[in-house]
Amino acid sequence: MEQDKTIVIRPSRDSDVDAMLAIYRRHIRRGIEDGVDDSDTPQPDDLRERRKNLKNRRFPHVVAIKGGEVVGYAYVVLFRKRPAYRYTVKHSIYVHHDHIGQGVGSQLMRGLIDACAAAGFRQMIGYIDGDNVASLALHERFGFVRVGLLPGVAYRYGRWADSVMVQRSLGSGSTTPPPPPALSTR
């Protein structure tokens, strides 16, 4: 019996947490030498609580499912906590290393952009490793433009690495703001 290769994007669930953490931990640890403290890496309960808070505030948090397995996930958080920035989100996308180059990132990006636009957000911001050519190309394909460079802010693989800031508009540019996204003021 052949396994289904269709990628399905859906809201994340608590049952996805372990798979999401495994994907996240591999990405975060890449290029970091042994012995570097990573005690702030989220634990399963931390991620469950984060998911719950994002869901309660209507922030998209989605997973990519392929063959019944979580092969990637994406989410947004507020770009800044000040009220003036309430229409701008910062996004993150993580794809399982065995599924890179198979369209998972594109599907997650499309789902995230659509969900953010539907929620009333106007701008999406991202920070990408300057050496991550595939992610930079993905963002360009989806209309993100490079708006900043943070030189030498990360240390990986024995050298300093840059971060590239990208931005994409979700709105028409009107000067009249839409109704505010449903955000908690906690």
GROMACS .gro file of C-alpha atoms in nm:
model
  186
    1MET     CA    1   0.000   0.000   0.000
    2GLU     CA    2   0.143   0.339  -0.103
    3GLN     CA    3   0.158   0.613   0.160
    4ASP     CA    4  -0.032   0.937   0.088
    5LYS     CA    5   0.213   1.214  -0.013
    6THR     CA    6  -0.040   1.499   0.005
    7ILE     CA    7   0.056   1.783   0.236
    8VAL     CA    8  -0.229   1.904   0.456
    9ILE     CA    9  -0.205   2.231   0.651
   10ARG     CA   10  -0.420   2.252   0.962
   11PRO     CA   11  -0.420   2.426   1.301
   12SER     CA   12  -0.177   2.263   1.543
   13ARG     CA   13  -0.302   2.041   1.824
   14ASP     CA   14  -0.160   1.941   2.160
   15SER     CA   15  -0.092   1.596   2.013
   16ASP     CA   16   0.151   1.762   1.764
   17VAL     CA   17   0.374   1.910   2.034
   18ASP     CA   18   0.635   1.632   2.056
   19ALA     CA   19   0.686   1.628   1.678
   20MET     CA   20   0.707   2.010   1.665
   21LEU     CA   21   0.965   2.015   1.945
   22ALA     CA   22   1.179   1.753   1.771
   23ILE     CA   23   1.180   1.965   1.453
   24TYR     CA   24   1.253   2.284   1.647
   25ARG     CA   25   1.535   2.136   1.855
   26ARG     CA   26   1.718   2.006   1.548
   27HIS     CA   27   1.698   2.347   1.378
   28ILE     CA   28   1.809   2.537   1.687
   29ARG     CA   29   2.102   2.305   1.763
   30ARG     CA   30   2.241   2.304   1.406
   31GLY     CA   31   2.590   2.447   1.399
   32ILE     CA   32   2.610   2.507   1.774
   33GLU     CA   33   2.904   2.342   1.945
   34ASP     CA   34   2.848   2.091   2.223
   35GLY     CA   35   2.846   2.238   2.570
   36VAL     CA   36   2.658   2.557   2.478
   37ASP     CA   37   2.373   2.600   2.725
   38ASP     CA   38   2.032   2.558   2.566
   39SER     CA   39   1.833   2.543   2.889
   40ASP     CA   40   1.582   2.793   2.749
   41THR     CA   41   1.470   2.540   2.485
   42PRO     CA   42   1.097   2.492   2.538
   43GLN     CA   43   0.969   2.179   2.701
   44PRO     CA   44   0.643   2.009   2.594
   45ASP     CA   45   0.436   2.190   2.857
   46ASP     CA   46   0.590   2.524   2.752
   47LEU     CA   47   0.487   2.469   2.392
   48ARG     CA   48   0.138   2.354   2.492
   49GLU     CA   49   0.094   2.675   2.693
   50ARG     CA   50   0.231   2.889   2.407
   51ARG     CA   51  -0.008   2.723   2.161
   52LYS     CA   52  -0.300   2.783   2.396
   53ASN     CA   53  -0.210   3.152   2.438
   54LEU     CA   54  -0.168   3.203   2.063
   55LYS     CA   55  -0.495   3.024   1.990
   56ASN     CA   56  -0.680   3.232   2.251
   57ARG     CA   57  -0.546   3.548   2.086
   58ARG     CA   58  -0.629   3.418   1.733
   59PHE     CA   59  -0.268   3.400   1.618
   60PRO     CA   60  -0.217   3.134   1.350
   61HIS     CA   61  -0.021   2.825   1.462
   62VAL     CA   62  -0.034   2.557   1.192
   63VAL     CA   63   0.126   2.224   1.109
   64ALA     CA   64   0.198   2.045   0.783
   65ILE     CA   65   0.088   1.682   0.780
   66LYS     CA   66   0.219   1.436   0.523
   67GLY     CA   67   0.146   1.066   0.541
   68GLY     CA   68  -0.008   1.115   0.886
   69GLU     CA   69   0.310   1.272   1.030
   70VAL     CA   70   0.392   1.630   1.131
   71VAL     CA   71   0.658   1.740   0.880
   72GLY     CA   72   0.664   2.111   0.963
   73TYR     CA   73   0.496   2.390   1.149
   74ALA     CA   74   0.460   2.766   1.141
   75TYR     CA   75   0.325   3.038   1.367
   76VAL     CA   76   0.317   3.411   1.428
   77VAL     CA   77   0.362   3.633   1.731
   78LEU     CA   78   0.328   4.008   1.766
   79PHE     CA   79   0.621   4.192   1.608
   80ARG     CA   80   0.628   4.429   1.906
   81LYS     CA   81   0.410   4.441   2.218
   82ARG     CA   82   0.326   4.811   2.196
   83PRO     CA   83  -0.030   4.886   2.074
   84ALA     CA   84   0.089   5.074   1.764
   85TYR     CA   85   0.229   4.745   1.628
   86ARG     CA   86  -0.088   4.539   1.679
   87TYR     CA   87  -0.135   4.481   1.304
   88THR     CA   88   0.218   4.346   1.248
   89VAL     CA   89   0.332   3.990   1.319
   90LYS     CA   90   0.664   3.809   1.315
   91HIS     CA   91   0.654   3.460   1.172
   92SER     CA   92   0.855   3.141   1.205
   93ILE     CA   93   0.851   2.833   0.984
   94TYR     CA   94   1.022   2.504   1.063
   95VAL     CA   95   1.037   2.204   0.827
   96HIS     CA   96   1.153   1.856   0.926
   97HIS     CA   97   1.501   1.796   0.782
   98ASP     CA   98   1.386   1.487   0.589
   99HIS     CA   99   1.119   1.693   0.408
  100ILE     CA  100   1.312   2.004   0.303
  101GLY     CA  101   1.273   2.076  -0.068
  102GLN     CA  102   0.942   1.888  -0.097
  103GLY     CA  103   0.702   2.182  -0.090
  104VAL     CA  104   0.630   2.176   0.284
  105GLY     CA  105   0.764   2.527   0.343
  106SER     CA  106   0.559   2.665   0.052
  107GLN     CA  107   0.241   2.508   0.183
  108LEU     CA  108   0.306   2.637   0.533
  109MET     CA  109   0.384   2.986   0.402
  110ARG     CA  110   0.063   3.000   0.194
  111GLY     CA  111  -0.145   2.880   0.491
  112LEU     CA  112   0.019   3.128   0.727
  113ILE     CA  113  -0.019   3.427   0.492
  114ASP     CA  114  -0.385   3.343   0.430
  115ALA     CA  115  -0.457   3.298   0.801
  116CYS     CA  116  -0.281   3.625   0.893
  117ALA     CA  117  -0.468   3.821   0.627
  118ALA     CA  118  -0.800   3.669   0.739
  119ALA     CA  119  -0.721   3.764   1.102
  120GLY     CA  120  -0.678   4.130   1.002
  121PHE     CA  121  -0.300   4.160   1.023
  122ARG     CA  122  -0.138   4.403   0.779
  123GLN     CA  123   0.235   4.321   0.782
  124MET     CA  124   0.443   4.007   0.827
  125ILE     CA  125   0.807   4.026   0.936
  126GLY     CA  126   1.064   3.749   0.934
  127TYR     CA  127   1.427   3.704   1.032
  128ILE     CA  128   1.621   3.452   0.822
  129ASP     CA  129   1.972   3.317   0.853
  130GLY     CA  130   2.172   3.494   0.583
  131ASP     CA  131   2.312   3.159   0.466
  132ASN     CA  132   1.969   2.997   0.430
  133VAL     CA  133   1.938   3.042   0.054
  134ALA     CA  134   1.630   2.817   0.031
  135SER     CA  135   1.435   3.015   0.292
  136LEU     CA  136   1.536   3.348   0.138
  137ALA     CA  137   1.415   3.224  -0.204
  138LEU     CA  138   1.089   3.094  -0.053
  139HIS     CA  139   1.019   3.432   0.102
  140GLU     CA  140   1.094   3.612  -0.224
  141ARG     CA  141   0.851   3.383  -0.410
  142PHE     CA  142   0.581   3.483  -0.162
  143GLY     CA  143   0.638   3.856  -0.204
  144PHE     CA  144   0.862   3.927   0.094
  145VAL     CA  145   1.128   4.192   0.040
  146ARG     CA  146   1.457   4.231   0.221
  147VAL     CA  147   1.432   4.534   0.447
  148GLY     CA  148   1.728   4.489   0.677
  149LEU     CA  149   2.052   4.311   0.749
  150LEU     CA  150   2.180   4.231   1.096
  151PRO     CA  151   2.546   4.145   1.039
  152GLY     CA  152   2.721   3.894   1.261
  153VAL     CA  153   2.444   3.844   1.516
  154ALA     CA  154   2.462   3.463   1.540
  155TYR     CA  155   2.757   3.232   1.601
  156ARG     CA  156   2.727   2.895   1.426
  157TYR     CA  157   2.958   2.652   1.254
  158GLY     CA  158   3.255   2.831   1.408
  159ARG     CA  159   3.182   3.169   1.250
  160TRP     CA  160   2.960   3.476   1.277
  161ALA     CA  161   2.641   3.467   1.068
  162ASP     CA  162   2.407   3.739   0.949
  163SER     CA  163   2.030   3.761   0.982
  164VAL     CA  164   1.820   3.906   0.702
  165MET     CA  165   1.497   4.088   0.791
  166VAL     CA  166   1.214   4.045   0.541
  167GLN     CA  167   0.869   4.202   0.523
  168ARG     CA  168   0.546   4.142   0.333
  169SER     CA  169   0.235   4.356   0.323
  170LEU     CA  170  -0.099   4.184   0.369
  171GLY     CA  171  -0.311   4.497   0.333
  172SER     CA  172  -0.399   4.741   0.064
  173GLY     CA  173  -0.208   5.031   0.216
  174SER     CA  174  -0.521   5.222   0.318
  175THR     CA  175  -0.473   5.487   0.584
  176THR     CA  176  -0.787   5.373   0.762
  177PRO     CA  177  -0.705   5.078   0.986
  178PRO     CA  178  -0.929   4.773   0.984
  179PRO     CA  179  -1.098   4.656   1.302
  180PRO     CA  180  -0.823   4.544   1.539
  181PRO     CA  181  -0.722   4.178   1.549
  182ALA     CA  182  -0.856   4.006   1.859
  183LEU     CA  183  -0.563   4.051   2.096
  184SER     CA  184  -0.537   4.004   2.467
  185THR     CA  185  -0.401   4.299   2.663
  186ARG     CA  186  -0.256   4.080   2.934
   0.00000   0.00000   0.00000
